[in-house]
mmCIF file of C-alpha atoms in Angstrom:
data_model
loop_
_atom_site.group_PDB
_atom_site.id
_atom_site.type_symbol
_atom_site.label_atom_id
_atom_site.label_comp_id
_atom_site.label_asym_id
_atom_site.label_seq_id
_atom_site.Cartn_x
_atom_site.Cartn_y
_atom_site.Cartn_z
ATOM 1 C CA ILE Y 1286 13.420 -148.108 54.795
ATOM 2 C CA THR Y 1287 12.318 -148.863 58.429
ATOM 3 C CA ILE Y 1288 14.600 -147.393 61.536
ATOM 4 C CA ALA Y 1289 15.041 -151.166 61.861
ATOM 5 C CA GLN Y 1290 16.803 -151.836 58.708
ATOM 6 C CA TYR Y 1291 18.556 -148.710 59.046
ATOM 7 C CA GLN Y 1292 20.203 -149.690 62.102
ATOM 8 C CA SER Y 1293 20.948 -153.166 60.775
ATOM 9 C CA TYR Y 1294 22.530 -151.527 57.895
ATOM 10 C CA GLU Y 1295 24.659 -149.338 60.023
ATOM 11 C CA GLN Y 1296 25.666 -152.282 62.117
ATOM 12 C CA SER Y 1297 26.692 -154.173 59.140
ATOM 13 C CA VAL Y 1298 28.913 -151.429 57.789
ATOM 14 C CA ASN Y 1299 30.150 -150.495 61.053
ATOM 15 C CA ALA Y 1300 31.309 -153.995 61.748
ATOM 16 C CA ASP Y 1301 32.695 -154.284 58.157
ATOM 17 C CA ALA Y 1302 34.659 -151.163 58.628
ATOM 18 C CA GLN Y 1303 35.958 -152.594 62.033
ATOM 19 C CA ALA Y 1304 36.779 -155.847 60.358
ATOM 20 C CA ALA Y 1305 38.945 -153.915 57.924
ATOM 21 C CA GLY Y 1306 40.544 -152.194 60.665
ATOM 22 C CA PHE Y 1307 39.461 -148.592 59.896
ATOM 23 C CA PRO Y 1308 40.384 -145.932 62.630
ATOM 24 C CA ALA Y 1309 37.616 -145.428 65.088
ATOM 25 C CA GLY Y 1310 35.099 -143.105 64.063
ATOM 26 C CA PHE Y 1311 36.263 -143.094 60.329
ATOM 27 C CA ILE Y 1312 32.777 -144.220 59.217
ATOM 28 C CA THR Y 1313 30.329 -141.539 60.608
ATOM 29 C CA GLN Y 1314 26.791 -142.067 60.784
ATOM 30 C CA ASP Y 1315 26.951 -139.288 57.633
ATOM 31 C CA ASP Y 1316 28.757 -142.154 55.830
ATOM 32 C CA VAL Y 1317 26.175 -144.668 56.439
ATOM 33 C CA THR Y 1318 23.384 -142.195 55.157
ATOM 34 C CA ASN Y 1319 25.291 -141.256 52.058
ATOM 35 C CA PHE Y 1320 25.817 -145.003 51.270
ATOM 36 C CA LEU Y 1321 21.860 -145.705 51.510
ATOM 37 C CA LEU Y 1322 21.094 -142.623 49.736
ATOM 38 C CA ASN Y 1323 23.282 -143.591 47.074
ATOM 39 C CA ASN Y 1324 21.654 -147.062 46.871
ATOM 40 C CA VAL Y 1325 25.311 -148.874 48.085
ATOM 41 C CA THR Y 1326 24.198 -152.002 49.422
ATOM 42 C CA ALA Y 1327 25.883 -153.441 52.458
ATOM 43 C CA SER Y 1328 27.280 -156.018 50.465
ATOM 44 C CA GLU Y 1329 28.773 -153.625 48.146
ATOM 45 C CA VAL Y 1330 30.347 -151.698 51.085
ATOM 46 C CA SER Y 1331 31.866 -154.746 52.699
ATOM 47 C CA GLN Y 1332 33.264 -155.492 49.086
ATOM 48 C CA ARG Y 1333 34.709 -152.159 48.836
ATOM 49 C CA PHE Y 1334 36.253 -152.394 52.228
ATOM 50 C CA SER Y 1335 37.679 -155.762 51.562
ATOM 51 C CA ASP Y 1336 39.237 -154.482 48.124
ATOM 52 C CA ALA Y 1337 40.807 -151.506 49.952
ATOM 53 C CA SER Y 1338 42.401 -153.885 52.597
ATOM 54 C CA LYS Y 1339 43.714 -156.170 49.500
ATOM 55 C CA VAL Y 1340 45.308 -153.114 48.246
ATOM 56 C CA VAL Y 1341 47.413 -152.872 51.530
ATOM 57 C CA THR Y 1342 48.525 -156.232 51.830
ATOM 58 C CA SER Y 1343 50.060 -155.983 48.691
ATOM 59 C CA LEU Y 1344 52.315 -153.462 49.670
ATOM 60 C CA PRO Y 1345 55.967 -154.548 50.256
ATOM 61 C CA SER Y 1346 56.573 -155.787 54.077
ATOM 62 C CA GLU Y 1347 59.200 -152.966 54.921
ATOM 63 C CA ASP Y 1348 56.812 -150.458 53.401
ATOM 64 C CA LEU Y 1349 54.039 -151.519 56.054
ATOM 65 C CA GLN Y 1350 56.584 -152.131 59.060
ATOM 66 C CA TYR Y 1351 58.035 -148.334 58.345
ATOM 67 C CA LEU Y 1352 54.718 -146.894 58.290
ATOM 68 C CA GLN Y 1353 53.338 -148.688 61.680
ATOM 69 C CA ASN Y 1354 56.671 -148.530 63.351
ATOM 70 C CA GLU Y 1355 57.490 -144.840 62.344
ATOM 71 C CA LEU Y 1356 54.340 -143.161 61.282
ATOM 72 C CA GLY Y 1357 51.841 -145.057 63.521
ATOM 73 C CA VAL Y 1358 49.628 -145.857 60.830
ATOM 74 C CA GLY Y 1359 48.197 -149.386 60.518
ATOM 75 C CA PRO Y 1360 47.028 -151.211 57.445
ATOM 76 C CA GLY Y 1361 43.403 -150.211 58.534
ATOM 77 C CA ALA Y 1362 44.139 -146.529 58.435
ATOM 78 C CA ILE Y 1363 45.682 -146.941 54.681
ATOM 79 C CA ALA Y 1364 42.669 -148.924 53.624
ATOM 80 C CA ALA Y 1365 40.583 -145.701 54.772
ATOM 81 C CA TYR Y 1366 42.230 -143.883 52.178
ATOM 82 C CA PHE Y 1367 40.651 -146.020 49.238
ATOM 83 C CA ILE Y 1368 37.194 -145.519 50.756
ATOM 84 C CA ASP Y 1369 37.157 -142.081 51.278
ATOM 85 C CA PRO Y 1370 40.156 -140.096 49.940
ATOM 86 C CA THR Y 1371 38.830 -136.781 50.406
ATOM 87 C CA LYS Y 1372 38.938 -137.376 54.323
ATOM 88 C CA SER Y 1373 42.265 -139.012 54.596
ATOM 89 C CA LEU Y 1374 44.164 -138.083 51.595
ATOM 90 C CA PRO Y 1375 46.485 -135.225 52.599
ATOM 91 C CA LEU Y 1376 47.583 -137.241 55.802
ATOM 92 C CA ILE Y 1377 47.516 -140.588 54.678
ATOM 93 C CA GLU Y 1378 49.303 -140.198 51.208
ATOM 94 C CA GLN Y 1379 52.111 -138.304 52.654
ATOM 95 C CA GLN Y 1380 52.334 -141.152 55.147
ATOM 96 C CA VAL Y 1381 52.417 -143.780 52.462
ATOM 97 C CA ALA Y 1382 55.095 -141.756 50.454
ATOM 98 C CA ALA Y 1383 57.215 -141.483 53.463
ATOM 99 C CA ALA Y 1384 56.835 -145.193 54.518
ATOM 100 C CA GLN Y 1385 57.973 -145.820 50.628
ATOM 101 C CA VAL Y 1386 60.968 -143.867 51.198
ATOM 102 C CA GLY Y 1387 61.384 -145.403 54.632
ATOM 103 C CA GLY Y 1388 60.925 -148.979 53.296
ATOM 104 C CA ALA Y 1389 63.675 -148.361 50.451
ATOM 105 C CA ALA Y 1390 66.197 -147.244 53.349
ATOM 106 C CA THR Y 1391 65.551 -150.426 55.331
ATOM 107 C CA ARG Y 1392 65.971 -152.497 52.321
ATOM 108 C CA ALA Y 1393 69.385 -151.105 51.623
ATOM 109 C CA GLY Y 1394 70.202 -151.290 55.265
ATOM 110 C CA VAL Y 1395 69.899 -147.375 56.149
ATOM 111 C CA ASN Y 1396 68.633 -146.426 59.099
ATOM 112 C CA LEU Y 1397 66.296 -143.420 58.675
ATOM 113 C CA ASP Y 1398 64.197 -141.707 61.070
ATOM 114 C CA GLN Y 1399 60.571 -140.380 60.161
ATOM 115 C CA GLY Y 1400 61.596 -136.635 60.015
ATOM 116 C CA LEU Y 1401 63.908 -137.304 57.147
ATOM 117 C CA ALA Y 1402 61.351 -139.682 55.319
ATOM 118 C CA SER Y 1403 58.837 -137.287 55.520
ATOM 119 C CA GLN Y 1404 61.151 -134.536 54.423
ATOM 120 C CA LEU Y 1405 62.210 -136.537 51.090
ATOM 121 C CA ALA Y 1406 58.650 -137.456 50.750
ATOM 122 C CA ASN Y 1407 57.800 -133.936 50.723
ATOM 123 C CA LEU Y 1408 60.387 -133.096 47.923
ATOM 124 C CA GLY Y 1409 58.652 -135.515 45.550
ATOM 125 C CA VAL Y 1410 61.261 -138.261 46.363
ATOM 126 C CA SER Y 1411 59.906 -141.359 44.642
ATOM 127 C CA ALA Y 1412 59.861 -145.094 45.720
ATOM 128 C CA SER Y 1413 62.077 -145.892 42.973
ATOM 129 C CA ALA Y 1414 64.398 -142.927 43.446
ATOM 130 C CA ALA Y 1415 64.694 -143.562 46.909
ATOM 131 C CA GLN Y 1416 65.812 -147.552 46.350
ATOM 132 C CA THR Y 1417 68.251 -146.220 43.932
ATOM 133 C CA GLY Y 1418 69.847 -143.557 46.483
ATOM 134 C CA PHE Y 1419 69.748 -145.719 49.315
ATOM 135 C CA ASN Y 1420 71.326 -148.206 47.379
ATOM 136 C CA LYS Y 1421 73.971 -146.296 46.332
ATOM 137 C CA LEU Y 1422 74.530 -144.986 49.893
ATOM 138 C CA ALA Y 1423 74.946 -148.548 50.781
ATOM 139 C CA THR Y 1424 77.583 -149.410 48.271
ATOM 140 C CA ASP Y 1425 79.638 -145.897 48.743
ATOM 141 C CA GLN Y 1426 79.969 -146.690 52.723
ATOM 142 C CA GLN Y 1427 84.201 -147.130 52.149
ATOM 143 C CA LEU Y 1428 84.006 -143.749 50.993
ATOM 144 C CA LEU Y 1429 81.921 -142.453 53.651
ATOM 145 C CA GLN Y 1430 84.070 -144.082 56.323
ATOM 146 C CA PRO Y 1431 87.325 -142.533 57.904
ATOM 147 C CA LEU Y 1432 90.480 -144.027 56.568
ATOM 148 C CA PRO Y 1433 92.483 -146.029 59.279
ATOM 149 C CA GLY Y 1434 94.693 -143.355 61.221
ATOM 150 C CA GLN Y 1435 91.920 -140.670 59.966
ATOM 151 C CA ALA Y 1436 89.761 -138.815 62.158
ATOM 152 C CA GLY Y 1437 87.155 -135.937 61.101
ATOM 153 C CA THR Y 1438 86.632 -136.740 57.765
ATOM 154 C CA SER Y 1439 83.489 -139.390 58.319
ATOM 155 C CA MET Y 1440 79.764 -138.165 57.590
ATOM 156 C CA ASP Y 1441 77.064 -139.352 59.842
ATOM 157 C CA GLN Y 1442 74.196 -141.174 58.188
ATOM 158 C CA ALA Y 1443 71.974 -138.091 58.003
ATOM 159 C CA GLN Y 1444 74.445 -136.172 56.211
ATOM 160 C CA GLN Y 1445 75.025 -138.925 53.910
ATOM 161 C CA VAL Y 1446 71.449 -139.213 53.104
ATOM 162 C CA CYS Y 1447 71.133 -135.182 52.656
ATOM 163 C CA SER Y 1448 73.981 -135.073 50.204
ATOM 164 C CA GLU Y 1449 72.526 -138.017 48.199
ATOM 165 C CA PHE Y 1450 69.213 -136.366 47.939
ATOM 166 C CA GLY Y 1451 70.392 -132.771 47.583
ATOM 167 C CA THR Y 1452 68.629 -131.575 50.467
ATOM 168 C CA ASP Y 1453 71.609 -130.000 51.983
ATOM 169 C CA ALA Y 1454 74.200 -127.875 50.510
ATOM 170 C CA ASN Y 1455 76.747 -128.291 53.336
ATOM 171 C CA ALA Y 1456 76.481 -132.057 53.239
ATOM 172 C CA ALA Y 1457 77.033 -132.335 49.727
ATOM 173 C CA GLN Y 1458 79.995 -130.131 50.048
ATOM 174 C CA MET Y 1459 81.155 -132.187 52.888
ATOM 175 C CA LEU Y 1460 80.956 -135.413 50.561
ATOM 176 C CA GLN Y 1461 82.730 -133.758 47.909
ATOM 177 C CA ASN Y 1462 85.604 -132.783 50.256
ATOM 178 C CA VAL Y 1463 85.828 -136.053 51.794
ATOM 179 C CA ALA Y 1464 86.265 -137.476 48.281
ATOM 180 C CA GLN Y 1465 88.802 -135.140 47.247
ATOM 181 C CA GLN Y 1466 90.587 -135.801 50.405
ATOM 182 C CA ARG Y 1467 90.743 -139.769 49.494
ATOM 183 C CA VAL Y 1468 92.150 -138.404 46.207
ATOM 184 C CA CYS Y 1469 94.852 -136.730 47.388
ATOM 185 C CA ASN Y 1470 95.782 -139.201 49.781
ATOM 186 C CA PHE Y 1471 96.287 -141.921 47.054
ATOM 187 C CA GLN Y 1472 97.827 -139.502 44.981
ATOM 188 C CA GLN Y 1473 100.486 -138.784 47.963
ATOM 189 C CA THR Y 1474 101.185 -142.483 48.951
ATOM 190 C CA GLY Y 1475 101.199 -143.455 45.635
ATOM 191 C CA SER Y 1476 100.044 -146.618 43.908
ATOM 192 C CA TYR Y 1477 99.508 -150.102 45.691
ATOM 193 C CA SER Y 1478 102.756 -152.019 46.552
ATOM 194 C CA SER Y 1479 103.583 -155.562 45.105
#
């Protein structure tokens, strides 16, 4: 291969990486050389980049939005994961998992910060388990708010999330206390009047 052919190949690969939105510097000169040494044509590299981008566009919009807004990771960084997992696997995989947890929270109307989303993802909470848990939180809001005339029995959203996913024993105890207080209040006042 001539120097001109190498330069042309390198320009093509870099242009395709840029078009796919990969982070700057993700594709290095060593990557280009390895593609060539492994007989990967420029069109095959382009197809791989395109395929990686298609995987990203198939994610739910809430997951992508959370990933970008809360974790600062755009679609190009996610697509880069599909090109070279060894380079980006630990970081991107964690960010995607946290984004799935955050996306599930968003769909259920729960405001979840990046730290808690990452914590839940690190604990192995899957996207489906997150969706189930956040949907339950959304439907349990009546229990979690103080009754008229009561003070001090409400739980903030972070405590609710920690209780639901079992990450904080104190929050779980607080929820149990709130539920017991509701039962006691009902027993003291009797049934509904007609």
